[in-house]
XYZ file of N, CA and C in Angstrom:
678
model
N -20.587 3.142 4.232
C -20.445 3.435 5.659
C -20.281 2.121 6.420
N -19.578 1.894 7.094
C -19.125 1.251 8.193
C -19.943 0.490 9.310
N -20.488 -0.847 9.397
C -21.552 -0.818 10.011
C -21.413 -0.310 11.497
N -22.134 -0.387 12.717
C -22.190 0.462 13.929
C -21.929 -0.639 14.801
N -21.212 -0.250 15.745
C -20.609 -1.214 16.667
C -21.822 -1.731 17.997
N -22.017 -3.181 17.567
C -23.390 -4.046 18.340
C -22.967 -2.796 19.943
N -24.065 -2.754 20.704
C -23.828 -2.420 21.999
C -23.893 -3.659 22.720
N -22.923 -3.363 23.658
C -22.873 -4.753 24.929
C -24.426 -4.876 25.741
N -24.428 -5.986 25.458
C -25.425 -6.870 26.826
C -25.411 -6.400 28.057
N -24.464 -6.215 28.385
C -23.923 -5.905 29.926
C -22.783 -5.244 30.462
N -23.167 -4.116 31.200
C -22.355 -3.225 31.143
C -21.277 -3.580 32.067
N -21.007 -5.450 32.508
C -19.926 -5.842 32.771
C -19.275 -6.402 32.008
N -19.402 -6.083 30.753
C -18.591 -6.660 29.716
C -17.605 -5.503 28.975
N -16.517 -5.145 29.508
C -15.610 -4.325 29.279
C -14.515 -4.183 28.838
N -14.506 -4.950 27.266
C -13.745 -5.359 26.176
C -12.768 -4.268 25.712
N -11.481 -4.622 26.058
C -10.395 -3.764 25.670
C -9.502 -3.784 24.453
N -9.720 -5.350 23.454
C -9.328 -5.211 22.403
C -8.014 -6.336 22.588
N -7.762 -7.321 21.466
C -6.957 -7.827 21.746
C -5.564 -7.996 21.930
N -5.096 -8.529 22.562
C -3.522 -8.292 23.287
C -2.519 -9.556 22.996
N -3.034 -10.623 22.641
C -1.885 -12.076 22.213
C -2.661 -12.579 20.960
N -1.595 -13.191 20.324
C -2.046 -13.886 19.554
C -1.324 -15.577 19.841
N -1.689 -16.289 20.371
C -0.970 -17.684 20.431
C -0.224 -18.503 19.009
N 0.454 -18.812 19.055
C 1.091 -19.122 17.809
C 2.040 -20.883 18.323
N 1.594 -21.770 18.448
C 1.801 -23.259 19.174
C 3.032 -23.702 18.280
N 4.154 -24.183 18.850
C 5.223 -24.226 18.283
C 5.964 -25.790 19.173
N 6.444 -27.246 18.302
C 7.376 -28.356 18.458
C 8.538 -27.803 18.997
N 9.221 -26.895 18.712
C 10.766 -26.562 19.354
C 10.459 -24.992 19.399
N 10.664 -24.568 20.518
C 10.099 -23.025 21.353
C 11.757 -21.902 20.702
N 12.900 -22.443 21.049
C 14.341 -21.839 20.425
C 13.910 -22.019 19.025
N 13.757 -22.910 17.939
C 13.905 -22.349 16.502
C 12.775 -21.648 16.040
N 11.397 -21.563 16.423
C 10.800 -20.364 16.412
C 11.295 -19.390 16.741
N 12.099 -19.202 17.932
C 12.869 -18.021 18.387
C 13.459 -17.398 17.564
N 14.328 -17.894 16.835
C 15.136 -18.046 16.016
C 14.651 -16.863 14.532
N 13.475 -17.920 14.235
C 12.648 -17.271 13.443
C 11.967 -15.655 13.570
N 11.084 -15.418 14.705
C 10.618 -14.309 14.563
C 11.328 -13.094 15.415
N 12.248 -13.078 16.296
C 13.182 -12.659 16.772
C 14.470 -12.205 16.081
N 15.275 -13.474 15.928
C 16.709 -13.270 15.075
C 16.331 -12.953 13.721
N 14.998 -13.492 13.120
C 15.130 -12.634 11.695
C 14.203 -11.823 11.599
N 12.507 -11.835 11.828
C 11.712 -10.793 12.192
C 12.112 -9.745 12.880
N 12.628 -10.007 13.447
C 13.245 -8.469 14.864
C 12.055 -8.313 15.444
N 11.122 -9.507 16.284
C 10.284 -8.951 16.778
C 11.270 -9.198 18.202
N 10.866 -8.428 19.340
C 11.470 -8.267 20.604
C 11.147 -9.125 21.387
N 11.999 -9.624 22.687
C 11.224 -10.841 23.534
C 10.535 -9.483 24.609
N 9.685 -9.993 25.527
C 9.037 -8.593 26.204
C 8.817 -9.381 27.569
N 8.963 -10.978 27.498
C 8.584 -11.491 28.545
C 8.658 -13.136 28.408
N 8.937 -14.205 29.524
C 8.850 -15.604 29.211
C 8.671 -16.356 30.601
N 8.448 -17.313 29.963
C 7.944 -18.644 31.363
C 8.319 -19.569 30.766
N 7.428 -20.891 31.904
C 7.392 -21.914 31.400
C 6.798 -22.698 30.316
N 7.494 -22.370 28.931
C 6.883 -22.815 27.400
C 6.348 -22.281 27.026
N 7.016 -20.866 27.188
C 6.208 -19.556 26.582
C 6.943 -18.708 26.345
N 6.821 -17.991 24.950
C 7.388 -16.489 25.280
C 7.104 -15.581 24.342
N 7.013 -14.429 25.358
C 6.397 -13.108 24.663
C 7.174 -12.707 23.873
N 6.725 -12.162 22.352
C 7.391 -10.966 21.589
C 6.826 -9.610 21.029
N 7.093 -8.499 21.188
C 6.771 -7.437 20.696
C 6.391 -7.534 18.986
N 5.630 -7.644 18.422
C 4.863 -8.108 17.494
C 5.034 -6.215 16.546
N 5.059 -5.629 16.841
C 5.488 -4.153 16.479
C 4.357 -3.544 16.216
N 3.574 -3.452 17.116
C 1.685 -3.140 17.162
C 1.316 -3.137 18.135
N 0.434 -3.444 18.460
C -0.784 -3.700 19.964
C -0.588 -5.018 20.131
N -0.744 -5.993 19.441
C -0.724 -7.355 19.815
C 0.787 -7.901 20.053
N 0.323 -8.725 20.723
C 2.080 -9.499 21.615
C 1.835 -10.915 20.610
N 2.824 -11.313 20.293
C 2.829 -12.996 19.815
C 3.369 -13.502 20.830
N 2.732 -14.429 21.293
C 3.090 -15.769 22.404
C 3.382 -17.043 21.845
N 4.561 -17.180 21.879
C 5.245 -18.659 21.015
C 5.008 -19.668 22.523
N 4.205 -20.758 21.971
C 3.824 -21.656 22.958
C 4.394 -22.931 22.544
N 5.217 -23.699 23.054
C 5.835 -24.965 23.621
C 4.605 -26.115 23.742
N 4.322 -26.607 22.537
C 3.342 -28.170 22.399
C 3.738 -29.183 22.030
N 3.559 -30.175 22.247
C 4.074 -31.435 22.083
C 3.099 -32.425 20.673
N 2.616 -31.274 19.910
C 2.431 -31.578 18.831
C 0.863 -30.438 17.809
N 1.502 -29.583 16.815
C 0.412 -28.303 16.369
C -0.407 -28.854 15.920
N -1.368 -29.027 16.765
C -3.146 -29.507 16.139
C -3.421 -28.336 14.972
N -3.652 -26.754 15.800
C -4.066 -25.653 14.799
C -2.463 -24.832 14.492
N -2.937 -24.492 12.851
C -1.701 -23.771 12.332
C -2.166 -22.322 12.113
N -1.590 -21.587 11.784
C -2.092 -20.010 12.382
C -1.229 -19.152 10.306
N -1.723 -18.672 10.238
C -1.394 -17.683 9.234
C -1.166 -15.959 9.551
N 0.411 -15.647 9.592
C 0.731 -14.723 10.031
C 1.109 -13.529 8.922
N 0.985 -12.819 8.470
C 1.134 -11.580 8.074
C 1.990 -10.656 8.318
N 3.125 -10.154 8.046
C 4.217 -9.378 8.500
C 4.572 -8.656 7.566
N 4.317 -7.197 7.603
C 4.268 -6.157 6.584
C 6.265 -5.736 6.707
N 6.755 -5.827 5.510
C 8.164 -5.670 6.140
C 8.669 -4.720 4.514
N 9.507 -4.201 4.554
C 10.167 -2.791 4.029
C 10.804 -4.153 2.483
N 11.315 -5.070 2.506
C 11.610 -5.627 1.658
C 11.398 -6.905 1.162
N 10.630 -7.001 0.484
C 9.912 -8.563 0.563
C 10.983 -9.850 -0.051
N 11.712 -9.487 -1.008
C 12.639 -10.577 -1.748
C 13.362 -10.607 -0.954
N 13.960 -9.850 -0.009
C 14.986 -9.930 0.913
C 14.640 -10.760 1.789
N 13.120 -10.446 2.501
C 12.646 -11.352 3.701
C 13.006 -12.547 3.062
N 12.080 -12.984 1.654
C 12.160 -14.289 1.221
C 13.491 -14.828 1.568
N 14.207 -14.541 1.031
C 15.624 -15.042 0.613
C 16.092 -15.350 2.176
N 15.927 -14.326 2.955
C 16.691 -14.762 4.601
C 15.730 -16.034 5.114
N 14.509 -16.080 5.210
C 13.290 -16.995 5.389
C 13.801 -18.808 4.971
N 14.272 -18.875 3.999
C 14.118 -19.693 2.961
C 15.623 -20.045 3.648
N 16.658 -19.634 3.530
C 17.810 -19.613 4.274
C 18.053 -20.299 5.235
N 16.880 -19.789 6.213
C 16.647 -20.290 7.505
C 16.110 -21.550 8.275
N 15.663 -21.894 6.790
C 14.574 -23.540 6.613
C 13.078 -23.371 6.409
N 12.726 -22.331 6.372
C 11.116 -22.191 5.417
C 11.286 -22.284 4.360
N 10.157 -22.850 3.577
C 9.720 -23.114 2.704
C 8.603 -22.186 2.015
N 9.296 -22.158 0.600
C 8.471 -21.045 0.202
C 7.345 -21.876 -0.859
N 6.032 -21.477 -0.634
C 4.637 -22.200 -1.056
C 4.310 -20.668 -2.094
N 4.188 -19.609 -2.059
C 4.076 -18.434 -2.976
C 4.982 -17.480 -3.018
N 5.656 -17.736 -4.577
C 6.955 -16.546 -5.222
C 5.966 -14.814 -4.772
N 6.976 -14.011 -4.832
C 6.156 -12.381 -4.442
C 5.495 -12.259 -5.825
N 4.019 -11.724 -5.479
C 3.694 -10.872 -6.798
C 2.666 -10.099 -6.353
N 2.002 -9.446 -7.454
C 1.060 -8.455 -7.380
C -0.147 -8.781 -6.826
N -0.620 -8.363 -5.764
C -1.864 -8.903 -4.936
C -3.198 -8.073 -5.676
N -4.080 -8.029 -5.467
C -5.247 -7.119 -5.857
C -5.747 -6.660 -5.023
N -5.107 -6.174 -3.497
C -5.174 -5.309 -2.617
C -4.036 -4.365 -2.962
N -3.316 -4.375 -4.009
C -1.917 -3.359 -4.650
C -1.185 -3.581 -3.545
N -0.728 -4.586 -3.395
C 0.505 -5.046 -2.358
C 1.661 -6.152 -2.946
N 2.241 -6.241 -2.688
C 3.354 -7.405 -3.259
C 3.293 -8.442 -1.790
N 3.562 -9.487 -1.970
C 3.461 -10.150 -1.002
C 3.564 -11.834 -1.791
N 4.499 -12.418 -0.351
C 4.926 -13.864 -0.726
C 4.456 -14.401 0.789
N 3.982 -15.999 0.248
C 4.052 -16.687 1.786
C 4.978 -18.098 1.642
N 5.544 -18.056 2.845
C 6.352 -19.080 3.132
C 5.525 -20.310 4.041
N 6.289 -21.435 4.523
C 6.141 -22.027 5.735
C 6.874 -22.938 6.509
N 6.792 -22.609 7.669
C 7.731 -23.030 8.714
C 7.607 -24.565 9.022
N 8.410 -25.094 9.951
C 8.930 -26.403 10.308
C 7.511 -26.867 11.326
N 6.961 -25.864 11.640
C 5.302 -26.145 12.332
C 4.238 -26.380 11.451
N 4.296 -26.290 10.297
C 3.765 -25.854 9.188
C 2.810 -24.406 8.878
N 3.046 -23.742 9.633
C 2.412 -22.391 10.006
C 2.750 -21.782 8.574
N 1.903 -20.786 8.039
C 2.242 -19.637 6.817
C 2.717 -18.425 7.437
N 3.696 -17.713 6.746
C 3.685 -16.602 6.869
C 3.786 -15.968 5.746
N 3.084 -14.799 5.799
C 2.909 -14.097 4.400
C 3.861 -12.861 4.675
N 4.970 -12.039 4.338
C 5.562 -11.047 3.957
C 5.131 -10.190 3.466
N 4.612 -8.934 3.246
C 3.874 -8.050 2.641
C 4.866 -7.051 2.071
N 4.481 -5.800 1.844
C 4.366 -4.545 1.588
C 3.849 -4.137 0.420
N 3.326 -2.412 0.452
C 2.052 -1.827 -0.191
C 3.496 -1.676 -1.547
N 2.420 -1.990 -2.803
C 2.773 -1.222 -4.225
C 3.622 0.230 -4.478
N 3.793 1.228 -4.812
C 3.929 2.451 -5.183
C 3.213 2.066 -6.387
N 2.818 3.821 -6.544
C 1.881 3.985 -8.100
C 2.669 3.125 -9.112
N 4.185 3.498 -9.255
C 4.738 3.318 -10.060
C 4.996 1.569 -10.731
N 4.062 0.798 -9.185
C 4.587 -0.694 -9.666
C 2.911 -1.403 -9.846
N 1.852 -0.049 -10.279
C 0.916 -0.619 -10.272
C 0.630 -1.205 -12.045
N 0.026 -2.375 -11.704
C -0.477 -3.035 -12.842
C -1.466 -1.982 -14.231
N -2.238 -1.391 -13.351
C -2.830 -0.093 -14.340
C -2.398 1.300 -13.479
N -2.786 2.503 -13.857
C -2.795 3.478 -13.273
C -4.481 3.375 -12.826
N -4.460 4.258 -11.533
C -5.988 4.073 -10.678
C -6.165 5.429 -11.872
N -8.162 5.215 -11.478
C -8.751 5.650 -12.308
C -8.768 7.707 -11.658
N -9.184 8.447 -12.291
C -8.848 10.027 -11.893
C -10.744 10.001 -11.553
N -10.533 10.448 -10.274
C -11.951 11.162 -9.543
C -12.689 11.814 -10.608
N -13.099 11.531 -11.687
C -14.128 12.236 -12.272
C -15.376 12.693 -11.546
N -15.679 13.612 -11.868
C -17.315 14.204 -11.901
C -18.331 14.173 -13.010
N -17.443 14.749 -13.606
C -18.323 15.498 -15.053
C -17.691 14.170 -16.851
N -18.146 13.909 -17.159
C -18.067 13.141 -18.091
C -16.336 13.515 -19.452
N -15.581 12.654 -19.214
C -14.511 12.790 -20.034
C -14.410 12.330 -21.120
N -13.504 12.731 -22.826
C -13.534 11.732 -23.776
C -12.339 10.961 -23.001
N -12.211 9.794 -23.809
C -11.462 8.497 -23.541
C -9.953 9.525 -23.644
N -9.716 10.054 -24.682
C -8.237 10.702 -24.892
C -7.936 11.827 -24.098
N -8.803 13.083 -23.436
C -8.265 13.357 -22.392
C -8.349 12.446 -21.516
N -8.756 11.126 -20.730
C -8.386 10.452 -19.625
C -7.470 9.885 -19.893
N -6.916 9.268 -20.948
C -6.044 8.919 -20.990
C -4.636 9.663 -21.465
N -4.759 11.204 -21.837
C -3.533 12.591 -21.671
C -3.252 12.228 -20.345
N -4.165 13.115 -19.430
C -3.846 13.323 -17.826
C -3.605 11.910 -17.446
N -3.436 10.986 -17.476
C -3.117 9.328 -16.815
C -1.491 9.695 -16.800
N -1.100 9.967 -18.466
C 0.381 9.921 -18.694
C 1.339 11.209 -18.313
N 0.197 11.890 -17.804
C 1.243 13.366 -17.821
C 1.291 13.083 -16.336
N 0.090 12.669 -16.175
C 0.803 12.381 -14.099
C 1.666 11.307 -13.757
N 2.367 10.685 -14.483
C 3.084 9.485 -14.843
C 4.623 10.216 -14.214
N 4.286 11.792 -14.834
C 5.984 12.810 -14.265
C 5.451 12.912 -13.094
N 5.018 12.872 -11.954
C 4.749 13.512 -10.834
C 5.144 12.350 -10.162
N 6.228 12.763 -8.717
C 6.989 11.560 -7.957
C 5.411 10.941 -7.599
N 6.026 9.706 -7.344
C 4.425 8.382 -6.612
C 4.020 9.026 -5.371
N 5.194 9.299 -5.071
C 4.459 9.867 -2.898
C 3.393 11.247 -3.492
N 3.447 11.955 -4.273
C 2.690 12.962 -3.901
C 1.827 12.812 -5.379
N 1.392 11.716 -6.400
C 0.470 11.766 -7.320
C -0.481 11.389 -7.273
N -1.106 10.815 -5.704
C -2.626 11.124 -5.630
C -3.321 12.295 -5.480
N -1.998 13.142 -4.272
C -2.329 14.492 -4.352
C -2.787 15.572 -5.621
N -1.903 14.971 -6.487
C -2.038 15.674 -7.991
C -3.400 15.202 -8.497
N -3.639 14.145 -8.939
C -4.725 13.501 -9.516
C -5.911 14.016 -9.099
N -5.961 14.495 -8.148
C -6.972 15.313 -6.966
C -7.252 16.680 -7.531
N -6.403 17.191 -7.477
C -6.473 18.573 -7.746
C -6.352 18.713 -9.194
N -5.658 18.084 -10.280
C -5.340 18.310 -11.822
C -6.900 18.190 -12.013
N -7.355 17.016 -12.064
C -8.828 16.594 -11.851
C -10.051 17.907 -12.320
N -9.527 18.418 -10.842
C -10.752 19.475 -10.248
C -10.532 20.347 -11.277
N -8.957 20.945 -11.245
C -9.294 22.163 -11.732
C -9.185 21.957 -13.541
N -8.908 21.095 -14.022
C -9.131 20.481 -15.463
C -11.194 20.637 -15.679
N -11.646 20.115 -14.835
C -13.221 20.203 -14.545
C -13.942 21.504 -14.510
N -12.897 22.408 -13.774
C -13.493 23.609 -13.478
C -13.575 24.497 -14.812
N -12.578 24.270 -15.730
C -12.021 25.006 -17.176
C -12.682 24.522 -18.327
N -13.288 22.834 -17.792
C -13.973 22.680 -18.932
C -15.520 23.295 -19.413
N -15.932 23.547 -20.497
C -17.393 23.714 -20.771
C -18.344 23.338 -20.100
N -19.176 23.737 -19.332
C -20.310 22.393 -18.703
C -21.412 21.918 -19.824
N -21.226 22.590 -21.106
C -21.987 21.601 -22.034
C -21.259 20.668 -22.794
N -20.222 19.902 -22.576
C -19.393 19.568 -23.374
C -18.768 18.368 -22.483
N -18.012 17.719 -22.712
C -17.424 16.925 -22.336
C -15.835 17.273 -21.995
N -15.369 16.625 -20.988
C -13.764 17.457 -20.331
C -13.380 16.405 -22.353
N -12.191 17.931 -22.773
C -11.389 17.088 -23.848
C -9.885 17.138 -23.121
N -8.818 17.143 -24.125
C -7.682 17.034 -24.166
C -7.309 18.208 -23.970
N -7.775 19.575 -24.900
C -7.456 20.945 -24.259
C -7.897 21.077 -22.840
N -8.476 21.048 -22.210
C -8.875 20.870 -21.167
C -8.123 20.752 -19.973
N -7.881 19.292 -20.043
C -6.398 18.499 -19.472
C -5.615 19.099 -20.006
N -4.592 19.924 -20.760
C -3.506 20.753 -20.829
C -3.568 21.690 -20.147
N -4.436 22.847 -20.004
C -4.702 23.827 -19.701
C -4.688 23.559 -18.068
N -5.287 22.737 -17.652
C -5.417 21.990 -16.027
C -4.344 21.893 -15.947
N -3.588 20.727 -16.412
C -2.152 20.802 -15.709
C -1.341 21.748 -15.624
N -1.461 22.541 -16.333
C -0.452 23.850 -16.465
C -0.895 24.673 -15.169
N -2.332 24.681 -15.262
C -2.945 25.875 -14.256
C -2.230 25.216 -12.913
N -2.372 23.879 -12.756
C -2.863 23.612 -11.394
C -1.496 23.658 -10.404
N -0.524 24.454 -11.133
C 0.878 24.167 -10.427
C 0.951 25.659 -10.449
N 2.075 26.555 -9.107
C 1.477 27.416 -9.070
C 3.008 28.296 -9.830
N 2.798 29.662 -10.012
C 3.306 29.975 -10.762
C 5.067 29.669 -10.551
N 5.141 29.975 -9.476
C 6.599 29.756 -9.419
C 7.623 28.257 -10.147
N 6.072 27.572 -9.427
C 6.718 26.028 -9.863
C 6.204 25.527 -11.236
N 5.823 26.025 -12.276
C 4.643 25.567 -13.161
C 5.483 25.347 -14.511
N 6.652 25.752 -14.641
C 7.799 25.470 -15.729
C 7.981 23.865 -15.486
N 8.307 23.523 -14.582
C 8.483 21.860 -14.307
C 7.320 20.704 -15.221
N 5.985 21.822 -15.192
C 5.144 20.907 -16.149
C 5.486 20.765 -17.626
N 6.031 21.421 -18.221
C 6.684 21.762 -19.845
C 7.072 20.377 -20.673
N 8.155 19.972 -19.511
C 8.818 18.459 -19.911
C 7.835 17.192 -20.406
N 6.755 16.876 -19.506
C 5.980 15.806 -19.602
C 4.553 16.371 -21.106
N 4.978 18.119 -20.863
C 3.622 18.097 -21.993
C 4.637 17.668 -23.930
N 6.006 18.424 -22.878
C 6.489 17.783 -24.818
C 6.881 16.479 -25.127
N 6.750 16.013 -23.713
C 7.104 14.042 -23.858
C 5.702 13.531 -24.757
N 4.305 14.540 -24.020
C 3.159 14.242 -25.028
C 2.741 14.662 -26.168
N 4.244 15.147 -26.757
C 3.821 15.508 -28.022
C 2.988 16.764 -27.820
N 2.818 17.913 -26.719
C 2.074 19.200 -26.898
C 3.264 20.300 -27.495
N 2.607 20.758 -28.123
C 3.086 22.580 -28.646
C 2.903 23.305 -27.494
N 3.851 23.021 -26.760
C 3.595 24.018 -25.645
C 3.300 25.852 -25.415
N 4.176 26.250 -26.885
C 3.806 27.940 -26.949
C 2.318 28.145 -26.833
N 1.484 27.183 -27.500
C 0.100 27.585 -27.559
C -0.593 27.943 -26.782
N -0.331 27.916 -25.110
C -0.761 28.067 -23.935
C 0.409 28.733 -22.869
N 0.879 30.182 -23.774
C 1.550 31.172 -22.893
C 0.824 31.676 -21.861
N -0.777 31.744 -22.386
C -1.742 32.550 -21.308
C -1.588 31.712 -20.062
N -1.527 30.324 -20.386
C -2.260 29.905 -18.764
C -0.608 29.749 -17.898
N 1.055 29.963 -18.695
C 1.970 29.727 -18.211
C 2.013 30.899 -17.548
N 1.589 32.116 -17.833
C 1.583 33.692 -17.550
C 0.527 33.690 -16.155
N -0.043 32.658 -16.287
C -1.376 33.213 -15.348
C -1.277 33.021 -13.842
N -1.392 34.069 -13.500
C -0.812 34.458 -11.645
C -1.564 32.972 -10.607
């Protein structure tokens, strides 16, 4: 649980959450350049040695005009293609300090750095499919090693966008079929996956059980079962 948010001192202290992030910049145009012409963040507003950009969130970045960056700032920018960012980044005159790889928050992510010497890190999240292991299945009830590792590979057929959903439910109802004196086995996990798809759609499971080597006739009952 989440710890509980301190209460204010004073009920004239009426904190709305933050709105800029300052980001101190030697030449104000080739930053521009940078998070604008290739970020696509938006200008929203400017002055004298300043200027606002739509940051694509709640917070505004304020590129500030100094005549030399005491503090350097580490920026984060979650973006749809990371080798691509790199490659335009690098193009542009950053310097790349980390190639993309596998984070242990299951993200891919590279950081560069700019002519301020500022970092920026490039992000975006994994799919199942580019994870280093498969995540572990919500157990309850105690499994052998070889059904956890059946159901790992048979959910391996199920697209990434919707196989947590699966893992969820194969899970349960694999749990529900097993013995409660016994340990979930491998029959178990067959019988689950078959059940847990509903009848109309439940032929689609067939493929991945004979990729695992199952005799699929052996379990007409649960293909039959309403």
């Amino acid at each position: 649980m989440p710890p509980s948010r301190p209460a204010m001192t004073s009920p004239a202290l009426a904190v709305f959450g933050i709105t800029h992030a300052d980001l101190p910049t030697t030449d104000l145009a080739r930053a521009l350049r940078i998070h604008e012409g290739l970020l696509g963040f938006c200008e929203t507003a400017r002055g004298d040695g300043w200027i606002d950009l739509d940051a694509g969130g709640t917070i505004t970045l304020r590129l500030v005009q100094v005549a030399r960056v005491d503090h350097r700032c580490l920026l984060r920018v979650r973006v749809g293609d990371v080798q691509a960012c790199v490659d335009a980044l690098v193009a542009s005159g950053l310097s790349l300090t980390r190639a993309a790889q596998h984070t242990a928050e299951s993200t891919l992510a590279a950081t560069l750095r700019d002519e301020d010497g500022h970092a920026i890190c490039v992000w975006r999240h994994l799919s199942e499919d580019e994870y280093d292991t498969a995540p572990e299945l919500p157990k309850v009830k105690t499994w052998t090693p070889e059904a956890d590792a059946l159901l790992k590979q048979l959910l391996k057929a199920v697209p990434a966008l919707f196989r947590a959903l699966a893992r969820r439910k194969v899970t349960r109802v694999t749990e529900s079929l097993a013995d409660p004196r016994q340990s979930v086995g491998t029959e178990d996990v067959i019988r689950g996956f078959i059940l847990s798809s509903p009848r109309i759609t439940r032929e689609r499971n067939r493929k991945p059980l004979l990729e695992a080597g199952i005799d699929v006739a052996r379990y007409q009952a649960e293909w039959d079962a309403p």
